[in-house]
């Protein structure tokens, strides 16, 4: 209903394994973002995309990579999961251009690394 | 540096009491400011944006550029207002491209 879905909703994985989270949008928005939410830190930006194949790092990008091969999908990969990456991951989308647009957030993926 | 500060981790009030959630920001240009709300383990929802000067669910927020603040206020708290509230800033210009920067969040607890 919000035009943005994340999958999976929950995942438990082992330390050292690669993990990919998916964000899918139906709004044709230009900008897509990946955040992690941790107590005491709020939401911190991991990576973002400003177009197909155009991505850039956020403030906590170490250990993460992203890809955007088409407008609607933005993938976040944990190359080798660590316990410090246990978190709730949110994807967000936003139309292009300046203006006081609010972001639309996905429902989140709760990732546990054991 | 671009920064958003929410000094209170937890704000606890009784139903019917006034509420003020504080937000201060640091930004060198003209920021866009937002308040987001997150009810228990749900997605973040946009509550207010400074440019629209609207009132949503009885909440208002005024941008004070002199004090670099964007405090969220409600005259009479309701139990259903209990949630996590995030203040966020976005800007355009060199190196920003509209990224949203969040404060640490304030949990509002409204007691009956």
GROMACS .gro file of C-alpha atoms in nm:
model
  226
    1UNK     CA    1   0.000   0.000   0.000
    2UNK     CA    2   0.289   0.241   0.062
    3UNK     CA    3   0.451   0.153  -0.274
    4UNK     CA    4   0.761   0.011  -0.111
    5UNK     CA    5   0.825  -0.340   0.017
    6UNK     CA    6   1.122  -0.501   0.184
    7UNK     CA    7   1.216  -0.865   0.191
    8UNK     CA    8   1.269  -1.066   0.394
    9UNK     CA    9   1.094  -0.921   0.698
   10UNK     CA   10   1.300  -1.128   0.937
   11UNK     CA   11   1.624  -1.318   0.895
   12UNK     CA   12   1.864  -1.503   1.118
   13UNK     CA   13   2.202  -1.577   0.972
   14UNK     CA   14   2.539  -1.700   1.087
   15UNK     CA   15   2.853  -1.494   1.124
   16UNK     CA   16   3.058  -1.489   0.808
   17UNK     CA   17   2.779  -1.562   0.564
   18UNK     CA   18   2.670  -1.317   0.293
   19UNK     CA   19   2.321  -1.176   0.319
   20UNK     CA   20   2.117  -0.975   0.068
   21UNK     CA   21   1.819  -0.761   0.157
   22UNK     CA   22   1.583  -0.638  -0.110
   23UNK     CA   23   1.390  -0.315  -0.142
   24UNK     CA   24   1.127  -0.291  -0.414
   25UNK     CA   25   0.929   0.019  -0.508
   26UNK     CA   26   0.639   0.079  -0.743
   27UNK     CA   27   0.653   0.460  -0.732
   28UNK     CA   28   0.924   0.512  -0.995
   29UNK     CA   29   1.110   0.736  -0.751
   30UNK     CA   30   1.463   0.835  -0.835
   31UNK     CA   31   1.619   0.820  -0.489
   32UNK     CA   32   1.645   0.511  -0.271
   33UNK     CA   33   1.817   0.478   0.065
   34UNK     CA   34   1.921   0.209   0.309
   35UNK     CA   35   1.928   0.290   0.681
   36UNK     CA   36   1.995   0.086   0.989
   37UNK     CA   37   1.816   0.153   1.315
   38UNK     CA   38   1.987   0.088   1.645
   39UNK     CA   39   1.895   0.198   1.999
   40UNK     CA   40   2.069   0.520   2.093
   41UNK     CA   41   2.176   0.591   1.737
   42UNK     CA   42   1.851   0.661   1.561
   43UNK     CA   43   1.866   0.584   1.192
   44UNK     CA   44   2.199   0.595   1.015
   45UNK     CA   45   2.246   0.601   0.642
   46UNK     CA   46   2.431   0.303   0.493
   47UNK     CA   47   2.413   0.365   0.118
   48UNK     CA   48   2.190   0.550  -0.120
   49UNK     CA   49   2.111   0.560  -0.489
   50UNK     CA   50   2.027   0.856  -0.708
   51UNK     CA   51   1.954   0.655  -1.021
   52UNK     CA   52   2.007   0.323  -1.192
   53UNK     CA   53   2.365   0.213  -1.130
   54UNK     CA   54   2.432   0.538  -0.943
   55UNK     CA   55   2.506   0.476  -0.577
   56UNK     CA   56   2.708   0.636  -0.302
   57UNK     CA   57   2.815   0.566   0.053
   58UNK     CA   58   2.650   0.689   0.368
   59UNK     CA   59   2.799   0.729   0.714
   60UNK     CA   60   2.812   0.357   0.806
   61UNK     CA   61   2.891   0.185   0.478
   62UNK     CA   62   3.177  -0.042   0.589
   63UNK     CA   63   3.088  -0.408   0.541
   64UNK     CA   64   2.796  -0.329   0.310
   65UNK     CA   65   2.754  -0.304  -0.064
   66UNK     CA   66   2.456  -0.211  -0.280
   67UNK     CA   67   2.334  -0.251  -0.632
   68UNK     CA   68   2.062  -0.090  -0.837
   69UNK     CA   69   2.024  -0.245  -1.180
   70UNK     CA   70   1.670  -0.114  -1.233
   71UNK     CA   71   1.467   0.172  -1.094
   72UNK     CA   72   1.242  -0.039  -0.877
   73UNK     CA   73   1.498  -0.252  -0.693
   74UNK     CA   74   1.774  -0.156  -0.451
   75UNK     CA   75   1.969  -0.443  -0.298
   76UNK     CA   76   2.178  -0.428   0.018
   77UNK     CA   77   2.443  -0.696   0.067
   78UNK     CA   78   2.631  -0.776   0.382
   79UNK     CA   79   2.942  -0.929   0.236
   80UNK     CA   80   3.034  -1.130   0.546
   81UNK     CA   81   2.785  -1.078   0.825
   82UNK     CA   82   2.909  -0.989   1.173
   83UNK     CA   83   2.724  -0.964   1.503
   84UNK     CA   84   2.758  -0.584   1.493
   85UNK     CA   85   2.534  -0.587   1.188
   86UNK     CA   86   2.244  -0.721   1.389
   87UNK     CA   87   1.994  -0.444   1.340
   88UNK     CA   88   1.669  -0.336   1.181
   89UNK     CA   89   1.721  -0.223   0.824
   90UNK     CA   90   1.490   0.027   0.659
   91UNK     CA   91   1.467   0.120   0.297
   92UNK     CA   92   1.329   0.459   0.195
   93UNK     CA   93   1.233   0.625  -0.132
   94UNK     CA   94   1.197   0.983  -0.239
   95UNK     CA   95   1.106   1.164  -0.562
   96UNK     CA   96   1.382   1.343  -0.748
   97UNK     CA   97   1.456   1.712  -0.726
   98UNK     CA   98   1.459   1.964  -0.448
   99UNK     CA   99   1.153   2.030  -0.245
  100UNK     CA  100   1.010   1.949   0.089
  101UNK     CA  101   0.929   1.589   0.007
  102UNK     CA  102   0.910   1.342   0.288
  103UNK     CA  103   1.061   1.004   0.245
  104UNK     CA  104   0.845   0.692   0.233
  105UNK     CA  105   0.981   0.407   0.439
  106UNK     CA  106   0.948   0.034   0.406
  107UNK     CA  107   0.838  -0.189   0.692
  108UNK     CA  108   1.192  -0.290   0.777
  109UNK     CA  109   1.397  -0.609   0.789
  110UNK     CA  110   1.497  -0.740   1.127
  111UNK     CA  111   1.834  -0.910   1.086
  112UNK     CA  112   1.999  -1.118   1.355
  113UNK     CA  113   2.356  -1.239   1.309
  114UNK     CA  114   2.445  -1.526   1.541
  115UNK     CA  115   2.879   1.958   1.003
  116UNK     CA  116   2.521   1.849   0.955
  117UNK     CA  117   2.370   1.721   1.271
  118UNK     CA  118   2.036   1.670   1.442
  119UNK     CA  119   2.016   1.652   1.819
  120UNK     CA  120   1.725   1.527   2.024
  121UNK     CA  121   1.838   1.574   2.382
  122UNK     CA  122   1.576   1.354   2.548
  123UNK     CA  123   1.579   0.977   2.502
  124UNK     CA  124   1.255   0.940   2.693
  125UNK     CA  125   0.975   1.183   2.768
  126UNK     CA  126   0.704   1.061   3.001
  127UNK     CA  127   0.386   1.263   3.055
  128UNK     CA  128   0.033   1.206   3.177
  129UNK     CA  129  -0.263   1.204   2.947
  130UNK     CA  130  -0.389   1.556   2.889
  131UNK     CA  131  -0.056   1.721   2.967
  132UNK     CA  132   0.129   1.936   2.714
  133UNK     CA  133   0.411   1.779   2.520
  134UNK     CA  134   0.724   1.932   2.373
  135UNK     CA  135   0.980   1.715   2.198
  136UNK     CA  136   1.299   1.907   2.140
  137UNK     CA  137   1.505   1.909   1.823
  138UNK     CA  138   1.808   2.120   1.742
  139UNK     CA  139   1.997   2.108   1.419
  140UNK     CA  140   2.323   2.218   1.265
  141UNK     CA  141   2.329   2.291   0.894
  142UNK     CA  142   2.507   2.553   0.691
  143UNK     CA  143   2.244   2.605   0.421
  144UNK     CA  144   1.866   2.609   0.414
  145UNK     CA  145   1.747   2.282   0.560
  146UNK     CA  146   1.429   2.091   0.513
  147UNK     CA  147   1.306   1.964   0.846
  148UNK     CA  148   1.074   1.679   0.927
  149UNK     CA  149   0.924   1.492   1.216
  150UNK     CA  150   0.870   1.119   1.176
  151UNK     CA  151   0.680   0.890   1.411
  152UNK     CA  152   0.728   0.518   1.461
  153UNK     CA  153   0.465   0.322   1.647
  154UNK     CA  154   0.576   0.000   1.809
  155UNK     CA  155   0.798  -0.184   1.557
  156UNK     CA  156   0.621  -0.034   1.257
  157UNK     CA  157   0.754   0.165   0.966
  158UNK     CA  158   0.840   0.529   1.009
  159UNK     CA  159   0.563   0.763   0.905
  160UNK     CA  160   0.597   1.126   0.813
  161UNK     CA  161   0.426   1.338   1.075
  162UNK     CA  162   0.519   1.695   0.985
  163UNK     CA  163   0.737   1.892   0.749
  164UNK     CA  164   0.833   2.247   0.822
  165UNK     CA  165   0.740   2.398   0.489
  166UNK     CA  166   0.375   2.298   0.507
  167UNK     CA  167   0.311   2.448   0.852
  168UNK     CA  168   0.029   2.202   0.905
  169UNK     CA  169  -0.105   2.038   1.217
  170UNK     CA  170  -0.125   1.660   1.215
  171UNK     CA  171  -0.291   1.467   1.497
  172UNK     CA  172  -0.278   1.789   1.700
  173UNK     CA  173   0.101   1.822   1.666
  174UNK     CA  174   0.270   2.136   1.541
  175UNK     CA  175   0.631   2.233   1.487
  176UNK     CA  176   0.782   2.570   1.413
  177UNK     CA  177   1.119   2.621   1.254
  178UNK     CA  178   1.325   2.873   1.451
  179UNK     CA  179   1.626   2.956   1.239
  180UNK     CA  180   1.775   3.184   1.504
  181UNK     CA  181   1.782   2.907   1.761
  182UNK     CA  182   1.824   2.633   1.496
  183UNK     CA  183   1.539   2.442   1.651
  184UNK     CA  184   1.233   2.255   1.528
  185UNK     CA  185   1.053   2.148   1.843
  186UNK     CA  186   0.740   1.933   1.821
  187UNK     CA  187   0.447   2.036   2.039
  188UNK     CA  188   0.104   1.916   2.132
  189UNK     CA  189  -0.117   2.090   2.388
  190UNK     CA  190  -0.289   1.778   2.524
  191UNK     CA  191  -0.121   1.437   2.501
  192UNK     CA  192  -0.323   1.125   2.428
  193UNK     CA  193  -0.228   0.767   2.511
  194UNK     CA  194  -0.220   0.681   2.140
  195UNK     CA  195   0.060   0.935   2.097
  196UNK     CA  196   0.298   0.694   2.270
  197UNK     CA  197   0.566   0.619   2.011
  198UNK     CA  198   0.920   0.695   1.902
  199UNK     CA  199   0.962   1.036   1.742
  200UNK     CA  200   1.248   1.127   1.512
  201UNK     CA  201   1.350   1.470   1.400
  202UNK     CA  202   1.523   1.471   1.062
  203UNK     CA  203   1.699   1.713   0.835
  204UNK     CA  204   1.756   1.711   0.464
  205UNK     CA  205   1.942   1.954   0.248
  206UNK     CA  206   2.066   2.009  -0.098
  207UNK     CA  207   2.397   2.132  -0.215
  208UNK     CA  208   2.749   2.006  -0.228
  209UNK     CA  209   2.770   1.652  -0.097
  210UNK     CA  210   2.418   1.621   0.032
  211UNK     CA  211   2.179   1.530  -0.252
  212UNK     CA  212   1.883   1.527  -0.019
  213UNK     CA  213   2.004   1.265   0.228
  214UNK     CA  214   1.793   1.252   0.540
  215UNK     CA  215   1.987   1.290   0.864
  216UNK     CA  216   1.813   1.171   1.178
  217UNK     CA  217   1.835   1.256   1.542
  218UNK     CA  218   1.867   0.979   1.796
  219UNK     CA  219   1.495   0.970   1.860
  220UNK     CA  220   1.277   1.042   2.161
  221UNK     CA  221   1.040   0.788   2.306
  222UNK     CA  222   0.717   0.953   2.417
  223UNK     CA  223   0.531   0.766   2.685
  224UNK     CA  224   0.183   0.893   2.770
  225UNK     CA  225   0.053   0.752   3.095
  226UNK     CA  226  -0.318   0.719   3.172
   0.00000   0.00000   0.00000
